[in-house]
JSON list of C-alpha atoms in Angstrom, two decimals:
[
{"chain": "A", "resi": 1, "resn": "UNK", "atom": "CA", "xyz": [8.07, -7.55, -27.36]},
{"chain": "A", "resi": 2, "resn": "UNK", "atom": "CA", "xyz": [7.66, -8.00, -23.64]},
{"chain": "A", "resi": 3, "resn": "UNK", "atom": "CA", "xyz": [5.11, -6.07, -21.81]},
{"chain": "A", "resi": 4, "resn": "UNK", "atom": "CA", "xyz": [6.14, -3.24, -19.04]},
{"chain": "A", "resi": 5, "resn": "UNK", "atom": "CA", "xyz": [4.30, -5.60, -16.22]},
{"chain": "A", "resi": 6, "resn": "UNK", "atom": "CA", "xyz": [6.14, -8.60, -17.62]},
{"chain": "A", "resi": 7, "resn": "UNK", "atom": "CA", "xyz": [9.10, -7.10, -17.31]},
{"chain": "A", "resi": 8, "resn": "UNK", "atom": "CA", "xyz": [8.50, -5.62, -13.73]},
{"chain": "A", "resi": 9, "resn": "UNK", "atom": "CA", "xyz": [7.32, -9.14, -12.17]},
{"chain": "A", "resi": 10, "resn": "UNK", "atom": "CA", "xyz": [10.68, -10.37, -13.68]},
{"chain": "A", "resi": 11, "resn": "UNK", "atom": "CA", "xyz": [12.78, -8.02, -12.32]},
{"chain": "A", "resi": 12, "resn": "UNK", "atom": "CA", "xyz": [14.64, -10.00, -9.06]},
{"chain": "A", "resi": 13, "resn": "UNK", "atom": "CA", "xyz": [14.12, -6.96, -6.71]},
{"chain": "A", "resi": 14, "resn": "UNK", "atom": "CA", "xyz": [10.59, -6.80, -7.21]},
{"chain": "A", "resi": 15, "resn": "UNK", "atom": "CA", "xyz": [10.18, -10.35, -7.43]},
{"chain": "A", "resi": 16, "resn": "UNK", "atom": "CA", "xyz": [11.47, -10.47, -3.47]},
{"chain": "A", "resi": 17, "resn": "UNK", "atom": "CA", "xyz": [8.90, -7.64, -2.48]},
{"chain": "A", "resi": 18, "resn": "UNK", "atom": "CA", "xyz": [6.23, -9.33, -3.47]},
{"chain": "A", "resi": 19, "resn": "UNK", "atom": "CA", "xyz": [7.37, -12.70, -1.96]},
{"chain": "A", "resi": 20, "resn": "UNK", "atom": "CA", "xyz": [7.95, -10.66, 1.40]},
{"chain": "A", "resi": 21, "resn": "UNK", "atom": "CA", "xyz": [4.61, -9.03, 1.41]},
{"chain": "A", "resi": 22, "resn": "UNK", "atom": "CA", "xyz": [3.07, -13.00, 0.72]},
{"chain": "A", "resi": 23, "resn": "UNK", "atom": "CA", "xyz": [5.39, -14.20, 3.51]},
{"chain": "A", "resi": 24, "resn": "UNK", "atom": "CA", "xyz": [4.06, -11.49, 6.03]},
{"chain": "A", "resi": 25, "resn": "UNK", "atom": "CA", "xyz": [0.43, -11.64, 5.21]},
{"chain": "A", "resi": 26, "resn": "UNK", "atom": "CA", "xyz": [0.72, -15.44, 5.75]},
{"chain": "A", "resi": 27, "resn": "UNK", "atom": "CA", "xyz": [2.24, -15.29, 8.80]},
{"chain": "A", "resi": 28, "resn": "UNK", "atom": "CA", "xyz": [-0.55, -12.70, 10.64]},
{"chain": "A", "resi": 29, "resn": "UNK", "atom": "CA", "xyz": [-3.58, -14.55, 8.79]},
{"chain": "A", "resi": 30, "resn": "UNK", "atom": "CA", "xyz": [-2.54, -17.62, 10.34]},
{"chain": "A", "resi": 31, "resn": "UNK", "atom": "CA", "xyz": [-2.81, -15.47, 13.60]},
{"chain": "A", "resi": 32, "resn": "UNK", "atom": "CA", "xyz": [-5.84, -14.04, 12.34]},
{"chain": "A", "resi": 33, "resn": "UNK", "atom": "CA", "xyz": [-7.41, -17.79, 12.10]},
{"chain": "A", "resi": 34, "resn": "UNK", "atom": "CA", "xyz": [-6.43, -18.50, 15.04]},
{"chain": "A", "resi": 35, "resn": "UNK", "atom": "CA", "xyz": [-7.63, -16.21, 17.44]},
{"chain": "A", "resi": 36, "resn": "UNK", "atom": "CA", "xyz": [-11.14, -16.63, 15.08]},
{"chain": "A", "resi": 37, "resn": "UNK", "atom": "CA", "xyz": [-10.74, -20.13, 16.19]},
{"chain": "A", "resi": 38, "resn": "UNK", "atom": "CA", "xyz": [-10.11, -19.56, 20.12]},
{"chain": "A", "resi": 39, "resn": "UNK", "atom": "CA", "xyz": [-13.19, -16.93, 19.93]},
{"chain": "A", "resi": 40, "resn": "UNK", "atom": "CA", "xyz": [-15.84, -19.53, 18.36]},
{"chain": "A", "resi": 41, "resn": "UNK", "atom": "CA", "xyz": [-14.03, -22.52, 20.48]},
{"chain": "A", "resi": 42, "resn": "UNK", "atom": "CA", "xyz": [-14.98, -20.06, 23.98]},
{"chain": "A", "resi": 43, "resn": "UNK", "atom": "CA", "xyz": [-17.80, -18.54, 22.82]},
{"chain": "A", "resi": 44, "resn": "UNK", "atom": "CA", "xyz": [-20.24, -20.46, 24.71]},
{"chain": "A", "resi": 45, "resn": "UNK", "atom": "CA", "xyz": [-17.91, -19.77, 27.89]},
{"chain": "A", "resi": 46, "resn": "UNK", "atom": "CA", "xyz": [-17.87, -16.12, 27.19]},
{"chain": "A", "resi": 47, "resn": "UNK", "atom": "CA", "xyz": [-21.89, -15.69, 26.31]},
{"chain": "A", "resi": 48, "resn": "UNK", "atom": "CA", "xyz": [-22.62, -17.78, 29.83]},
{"chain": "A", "resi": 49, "resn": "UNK", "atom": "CA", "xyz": [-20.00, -15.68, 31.55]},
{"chain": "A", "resi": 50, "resn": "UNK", "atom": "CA", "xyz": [-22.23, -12.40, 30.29]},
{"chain": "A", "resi": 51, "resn": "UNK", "atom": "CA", "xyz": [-25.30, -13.29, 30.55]},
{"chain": "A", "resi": 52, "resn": "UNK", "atom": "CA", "xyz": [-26.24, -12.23, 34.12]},
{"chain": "A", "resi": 53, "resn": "UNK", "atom": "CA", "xyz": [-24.15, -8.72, 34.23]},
{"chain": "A", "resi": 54, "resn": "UNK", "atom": "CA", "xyz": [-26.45, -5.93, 34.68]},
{"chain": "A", "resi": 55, "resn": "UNK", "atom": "CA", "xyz": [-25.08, -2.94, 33.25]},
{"chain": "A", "resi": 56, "resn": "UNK", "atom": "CA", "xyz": [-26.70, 0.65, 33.57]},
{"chain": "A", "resi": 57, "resn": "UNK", "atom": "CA", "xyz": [-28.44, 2.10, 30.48]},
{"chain": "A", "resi": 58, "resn": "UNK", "atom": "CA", "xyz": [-28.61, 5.09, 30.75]},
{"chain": "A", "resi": 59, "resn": "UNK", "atom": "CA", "xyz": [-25.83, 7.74, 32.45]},
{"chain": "A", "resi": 60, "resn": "UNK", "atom": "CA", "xyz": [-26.66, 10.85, 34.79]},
{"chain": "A", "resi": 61, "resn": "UNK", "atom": "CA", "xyz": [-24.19, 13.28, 34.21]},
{"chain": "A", "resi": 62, "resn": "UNK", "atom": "CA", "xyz": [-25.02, 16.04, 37.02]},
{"chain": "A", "resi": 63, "resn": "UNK", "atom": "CA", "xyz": [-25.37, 19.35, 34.98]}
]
């Protein structure tokens, strides 16, 4: 007798969801890797870009 989650990952419909979901989450961590990968690449760039920028600590709000 077949188990209720064997017969769920053999059903065709199902099967295609969960090969969709896979396809998608592919797709965007390949994005993912490569904006990680642009980031680390510039990071140098973007630290020596920042380094001199004074910005204010501390806010008056007039009351």
């Amino acid at each position: 007798m077949a188990s209720p989650l064997f017969d769920l990952l053999n059903n065709p419909v199902v099967n295609e969801i969960i090969s969709t979901i896979f396809r998608i989450y592919l797709s965007k961590l390949t994005i993912y890797q490569r904006f990680l990968k642009y980031i680390y690449q510039n990071s140098q760039y973007i630290n020596d870009s920042t380094r001199n920028i004074d910005l204010p600590t501390k806010i008056d709000i007039p009351s």
